[in-house]
Amino acid sequence: DDPLTLRTSTIIWRSVLKSCGRPSERYLTMSSFAAYLGEVAAAIRGEEGSTLKHLLNANNVDARQAVFEATNTNPRWDPTPSCSSRLPSPWDEVIAPHFLCMAALVKGSSVEAYNHIANCVQPFLRSFRADTSAWCIEPMHCLVHNVHNVASAADAELKRAGKKASKLTDAGRLLQQCFSTALQGQGYKPKKLATLEVGRNIQSLHKHIHTHGRKT
């Protein structure tokens, strides 16, 4: 789940789409996004943390296929109404921008993708605080990885365009909020275990920023 893997998988995915023509005609079903959203909803209802972590991984190929089909069918596709009708609050506010992030990654815009994934953080933290079990630890780890990796890809995109790279710095702020929320363990003290992986990502992120700063 490192940033290079995210960028590489995005490049490969776009190449596959280009070489295969319209994926909805080749290997996707018309109901794939609805089915994918159904799996996400079921994982949330069942509090299946490991399943949700897998489904929301930014490198999940099935998810990218489902999102591509939706955007291919309707270029102005907005997942918000579907999420609002099928997911409990505040999870609808987490998942809708996640899907928009995936759509941006599919079309190759990492900066846009980061802006969407960043919008997932606050509603997720509201859910994390309210939960009275530890099932939400693995989804938090997934969100932290996604924010970190998409921010890295976004900064690379900004640098290629001759612009200031700022997304990793912003990601550091968001990850610190995740760490602080996990450390409180509100509602269920074992949720503090989430801090281990979040802290590791914060260290990695700051090392990346520091190394880049020294090179420039």
Short mmCIF file of C-alpha atoms in Angstrom, two decimals:
data_model
loop_
_atom_site.label_atom_id
_atom_site.label_comp_id
_atom_site.label_asym_id
_atom_site.label_seq_id
_atom_site.Cartn_x
_atom_site.Cartn_y
_atom_site.Cartn_z
CA ASP A 1 0.00 0.00 0.00
CA ASP A 2 2.90 2.40 -0.55
CA PRO A 3 2.55 5.56 -2.69
CA LEU A 4 4.59 4.08 -5.56
CA THR A 5 2.26 1.09 -5.67
CA LEU A 6 -0.76 3.41 -5.80
CA ARG A 7 0.70 5.41 -8.67
CA THR A 8 1.84 2.31 -10.54
CA SER A 9 -1.50 0.56 -10.15
CA THR A 10 -3.27 3.68 -11.42
CA ILE A 11 -1.05 3.80 -14.50
CA ILE A 12 -1.59 0.08 -15.17
CA TRP A 13 -5.33 0.42 -14.61
CA ARG A 14 -5.61 3.30 -17.09
CA SER A 15 -3.61 1.29 -19.64
CA VAL A 16 -5.98 -1.65 -19.22
CA LEU A 17 -8.98 0.59 -19.78
CA LYS A 18 -7.44 2.06 -22.92
CA SER A 19 -6.48 -1.31 -24.40
CA CYS A 20 -9.77 -3.04 -23.61
CA GLY A 21 -12.15 -0.40 -24.92
CA ARG A 22 -15.34 -0.01 -22.90
CA PRO A 23 -14.92 -2.19 -19.79
CA SER A 24 -18.67 -2.31 -19.24
CA GLU A 25 -18.88 -4.26 -22.48
CA ARG A 26 -15.86 -6.46 -21.87
CA TYR A 27 -15.88 -7.65 -18.28
CA LEU A 28 -18.09 -5.51 -16.07
CA THR A 29 -21.74 -5.98 -15.25
CA MET A 30 -24.25 -3.18 -15.21
CA SER A 31 -24.90 -3.80 -11.52
CA SER A 32 -21.26 -3.86 -10.38
CA PHE A 33 -21.34 -0.51 -8.58
CA ALA A 34 -24.64 -1.32 -6.90
CA ALA A 35 -23.22 -4.69 -5.86
CA TYR A 36 -20.03 -3.11 -4.57
CA LEU A 37 -21.98 -0.52 -2.57
CA GLY A 38 -24.09 -3.37 -1.21
CA GLU A 39 -20.95 -5.13 0.04
CA VAL A 40 -19.77 -1.94 1.71
CA ALA A 41 -23.17 -1.45 3.35
CA ALA A 42 -23.22 -5.05 4.58
CA ALA A 43 -19.73 -4.72 6.06
CA ILE A 44 -20.77 -1.57 7.92
CA ARG A 45 -23.99 -3.10 9.22
CA GLY A 46 -22.17 -6.24 10.32
CA GLU A 47 -19.26 -4.25 11.78
CA GLU A 48 -16.84 -6.35 9.73
CA GLY A 49 -13.70 -4.26 9.99
CA SER A 50 -11.35 -6.45 7.94
CA THR A 51 -13.89 -6.73 5.11
CA LEU A 52 -14.47 -2.98 5.01
CA LYS A 53 -10.72 -2.37 5.07
CA HIS A 54 -10.36 -4.53 1.97
CA LEU A 55 -13.30 -2.93 0.17
CA LEU A 56 -12.06 0.61 0.78
CA ASN A 57 -8.43 0.02 -0.17
CA ALA A 58 -7.55 2.57 -2.85
CA ASN A 59 -5.81 -0.20 -4.80
CA ASN A 60 -8.87 -2.47 -4.84
CA VAL A 61 -9.21 -3.43 -8.51
CA ASP A 62 -12.84 -4.53 -8.21
CA ALA A 63 -13.72 -1.17 -6.70
CA ARG A 64 -12.01 0.68 -9.53
CA GLN A 65 -13.87 -1.40 -12.08
CA ALA A 66 -17.18 -0.66 -10.40
CA VAL A 67 -16.48 3.06 -10.19
CA PHE A 68 -15.25 3.17 -13.78
CA GLU A 69 -18.45 1.55 -14.97
CA ALA A 70 -20.52 4.14 -13.14
CA THR A 71 -18.54 7.08 -14.54
CA ASN A 72 -18.39 5.50 -17.99
CA THR A 73 -22.17 5.23 -18.03
CA ASN A 74 -22.65 8.76 -16.68
CA PRO A 75 -19.71 11.21 -16.80
CA ARG A 76 -21.54 13.41 -14.26
CA TRP A 77 -22.06 10.49 -11.89
CA ASP A 78 -22.52 11.43 -8.24
CA PRO A 79 -22.56 8.59 -5.68
CA THR A 80 -23.97 10.79 -2.91
CA PRO A 81 -27.69 9.94 -3.38
CA SER A 82 -26.99 6.19 -3.45
CA CYS A 83 -24.80 6.42 -0.36
CA SER A 84 -27.36 8.53 1.49
CA SER A 85 -30.13 6.03 0.79
CA ARG A 86 -28.18 2.86 1.61
CA LEU A 87 -25.74 3.80 4.36
CA PRO A 88 -26.25 5.01 7.93
CA SER A 89 -25.01 8.44 8.95
CA PRO A 90 -22.20 9.44 9.11
CA TRP A 91 -20.95 6.55 6.96
CA ASP A 92 -22.68 7.98 3.91
CA GLU A 93 -20.44 11.05 4.31
CA VAL A 94 -17.38 8.79 4.46
CA ILE A 95 -18.15 6.53 1.53
CA ALA A 96 -19.44 9.05 -1.03
CA PRO A 97 -16.19 11.09 -1.13
CA HIS A 98 -14.24 7.82 -1.10
CA PHE A 99 -16.01 6.80 -4.32
CA LEU A 100 -15.30 10.23 -5.81
CA CYS A 101 -11.65 9.75 -4.86
CA MET A 102 -11.65 6.42 -6.70
CA ALA A 103 -13.25 8.04 -9.74
CA ALA A 104 -10.54 10.71 -9.78
CA LEU A 105 -7.81 8.06 -9.50
CA VAL A 106 -9.32 6.13 -12.40
CA LYS A 107 -9.15 9.20 -14.63
CA GLY A 108 -5.62 9.99 -13.42
CA SER A 109 -6.15 13.07 -11.26
CA SER A 110 -4.39 12.49 -7.94
CA VAL A 111 -4.86 16.06 -6.72
CA GLU A 112 -8.62 15.83 -7.18
CA ALA A 113 -8.54 12.39 -5.58
CA TYR A 114 -6.78 13.76 -2.51
CA ASN A 115 -9.30 16.55 -2.09
CA HIS A 116 -12.05 13.94 -1.99
CA ILE A 117 -10.30 11.46 0.33
CA ALA A 118 -9.54 14.30 2.75
CA ASN A 119 -13.30 14.87 3.04
CA CYS A 120 -13.70 11.34 4.41
CA VAL A 121 -11.73 12.00 7.58
CA GLN A 122 -14.02 14.12 9.76
CA PRO A 123 -17.19 12.02 9.31
CA PHE A 124 -15.13 8.86 9.86
CA LEU A 125 -13.77 10.26 13.12
CA ARG A 126 -17.31 11.00 14.27
CA SER A 127 -18.22 7.38 13.67
CA PHE A 128 -15.02 6.17 15.35
CA ARG A 129 -15.76 8.17 18.49
CA ALA A 130 -19.33 6.87 18.65
CA ASP A 131 -18.46 3.19 18.20
CA THR A 132 -18.45 1.05 21.34
CA SER A 133 -16.31 -1.76 19.93
CA ALA A 134 -12.96 -2.10 18.20
CA TRP A 135 -14.29 -3.10 14.77
CA CYS A 136 -13.49 0.35 13.36
CA ILE A 137 -9.73 0.04 13.94
CA GLU A 138 -9.00 -1.67 10.61
CA PRO A 139 -11.11 0.79 8.58
CA MET A 140 -9.17 3.60 10.27
CA HIS A 141 -5.91 1.98 9.19
CA CYS A 142 -7.24 1.79 5.64
CA LEU A 143 -8.28 5.44 5.65
CA VAL A 144 -4.90 6.49 7.00
CA HIS A 145 -3.08 4.53 4.29
CA ASN A 146 -5.35 5.98 1.60
CA VAL A 147 -4.85 9.55 2.78
CA HIS A 148 -1.08 9.10 3.00
CA ASN A 149 -0.66 7.38 -0.36
CA VAL A 150 -3.03 9.58 -2.34
CA ALA A 151 -1.38 12.68 -0.84
CA SER A 152 2.01 11.42 -2.00
CA ALA A 153 0.70 10.81 -5.51
CA ALA A 154 -0.95 14.26 -5.50
CA ASP A 155 2.28 15.98 -4.50
CA ALA A 156 4.11 14.18 -7.30
CA GLU A 157 1.45 15.43 -9.72
CA LEU A 158 1.78 18.98 -8.42
CA LYS A 159 5.57 18.91 -8.77
CA ARG A 160 5.32 17.66 -12.35
CA ALA A 161 3.08 20.64 -13.05
CA GLY A 162 5.61 23.02 -11.50
CA LYS A 163 3.37 23.77 -8.53
CA LYS A 164 3.99 23.69 -4.79
CA ALA A 165 3.59 20.24 -3.26
CA SER A 166 1.35 20.68 -0.21
CA LYS A 167 -0.86 17.61 0.11
CA LEU A 168 1.50 15.53 2.28
CA THR A 169 1.68 18.38 4.77
CA ASP A 170 -2.11 18.53 4.86
CA ALA A 171 -2.26 14.75 5.18
CA GLY A 172 0.01 14.99 8.21
CA ARG A 173 -2.53 17.28 9.85
CA LEU A 174 -5.36 14.83 9.14
CA LEU A 175 -3.40 11.82 10.35
CA GLN A 176 -2.58 13.65 13.57
CA GLN A 177 -6.31 14.14 14.11
CA CYS A 178 -6.80 10.40 13.59
CA PHE A 179 -4.06 9.66 16.11
CA SER A 180 -5.53 12.01 18.71
CA THR A 181 -9.00 10.54 18.29
CA ALA A 182 -7.72 6.98 18.58
CA LEU A 183 -5.61 7.85 21.62
CA GLN A 184 -8.71 9.03 23.48
CA GLY A 185 -10.39 5.66 22.99
CA GLN A 186 -13.76 7.32 23.48
CA GLY A 187 -16.54 4.80 24.04
CA TYR A 188 -14.23 1.78 24.15
CA LYS A 189 -10.66 1.98 25.41
CA PRO A 190 -9.23 -0.84 23.21
CA LYS A 191 -9.74 1.49 20.24
CA LYS A 192 -6.46 3.06 21.38
CA LEU A 193 -4.71 0.20 19.58
CA ALA A 194 -5.36 2.07 16.34
CA THR A 195 -2.65 4.55 17.34
CA LEU A 196 0.13 2.06 16.56
CA GLU A 197 -0.46 1.95 12.80
CA VAL A 198 -1.52 5.59 12.61
CA GLY A 199 1.66 6.63 14.40
CA ARG A 200 3.78 4.57 12.02
CA ASN A 201 2.19 6.33 9.06
CA ILE A 202 2.75 9.74 10.61
CA GLN A 203 6.44 8.95 11.09
CA SER A 204 6.73 7.72 7.51
CA LEU A 205 4.94 10.77 6.18
CA HIS A 206 7.13 13.24 8.07
CA LYS A 207 10.25 11.37 6.96
CA HIS A 208 9.06 11.71 3.36
CA ILE A 209 8.46 15.46 3.79
CA HIS A 210 11.81 15.96 5.54
CA THR A 211 13.73 14.01 2.89
CA HIS A 212 12.03 15.92 0.09
CA GLY A 213 12.77 19.21 1.82
CA ARG A 214 16.47 18.38 2.08
CA LYS A 215 16.64 17.45 -1.61
CA THR A 216 15.00 20.67 -2.68
#
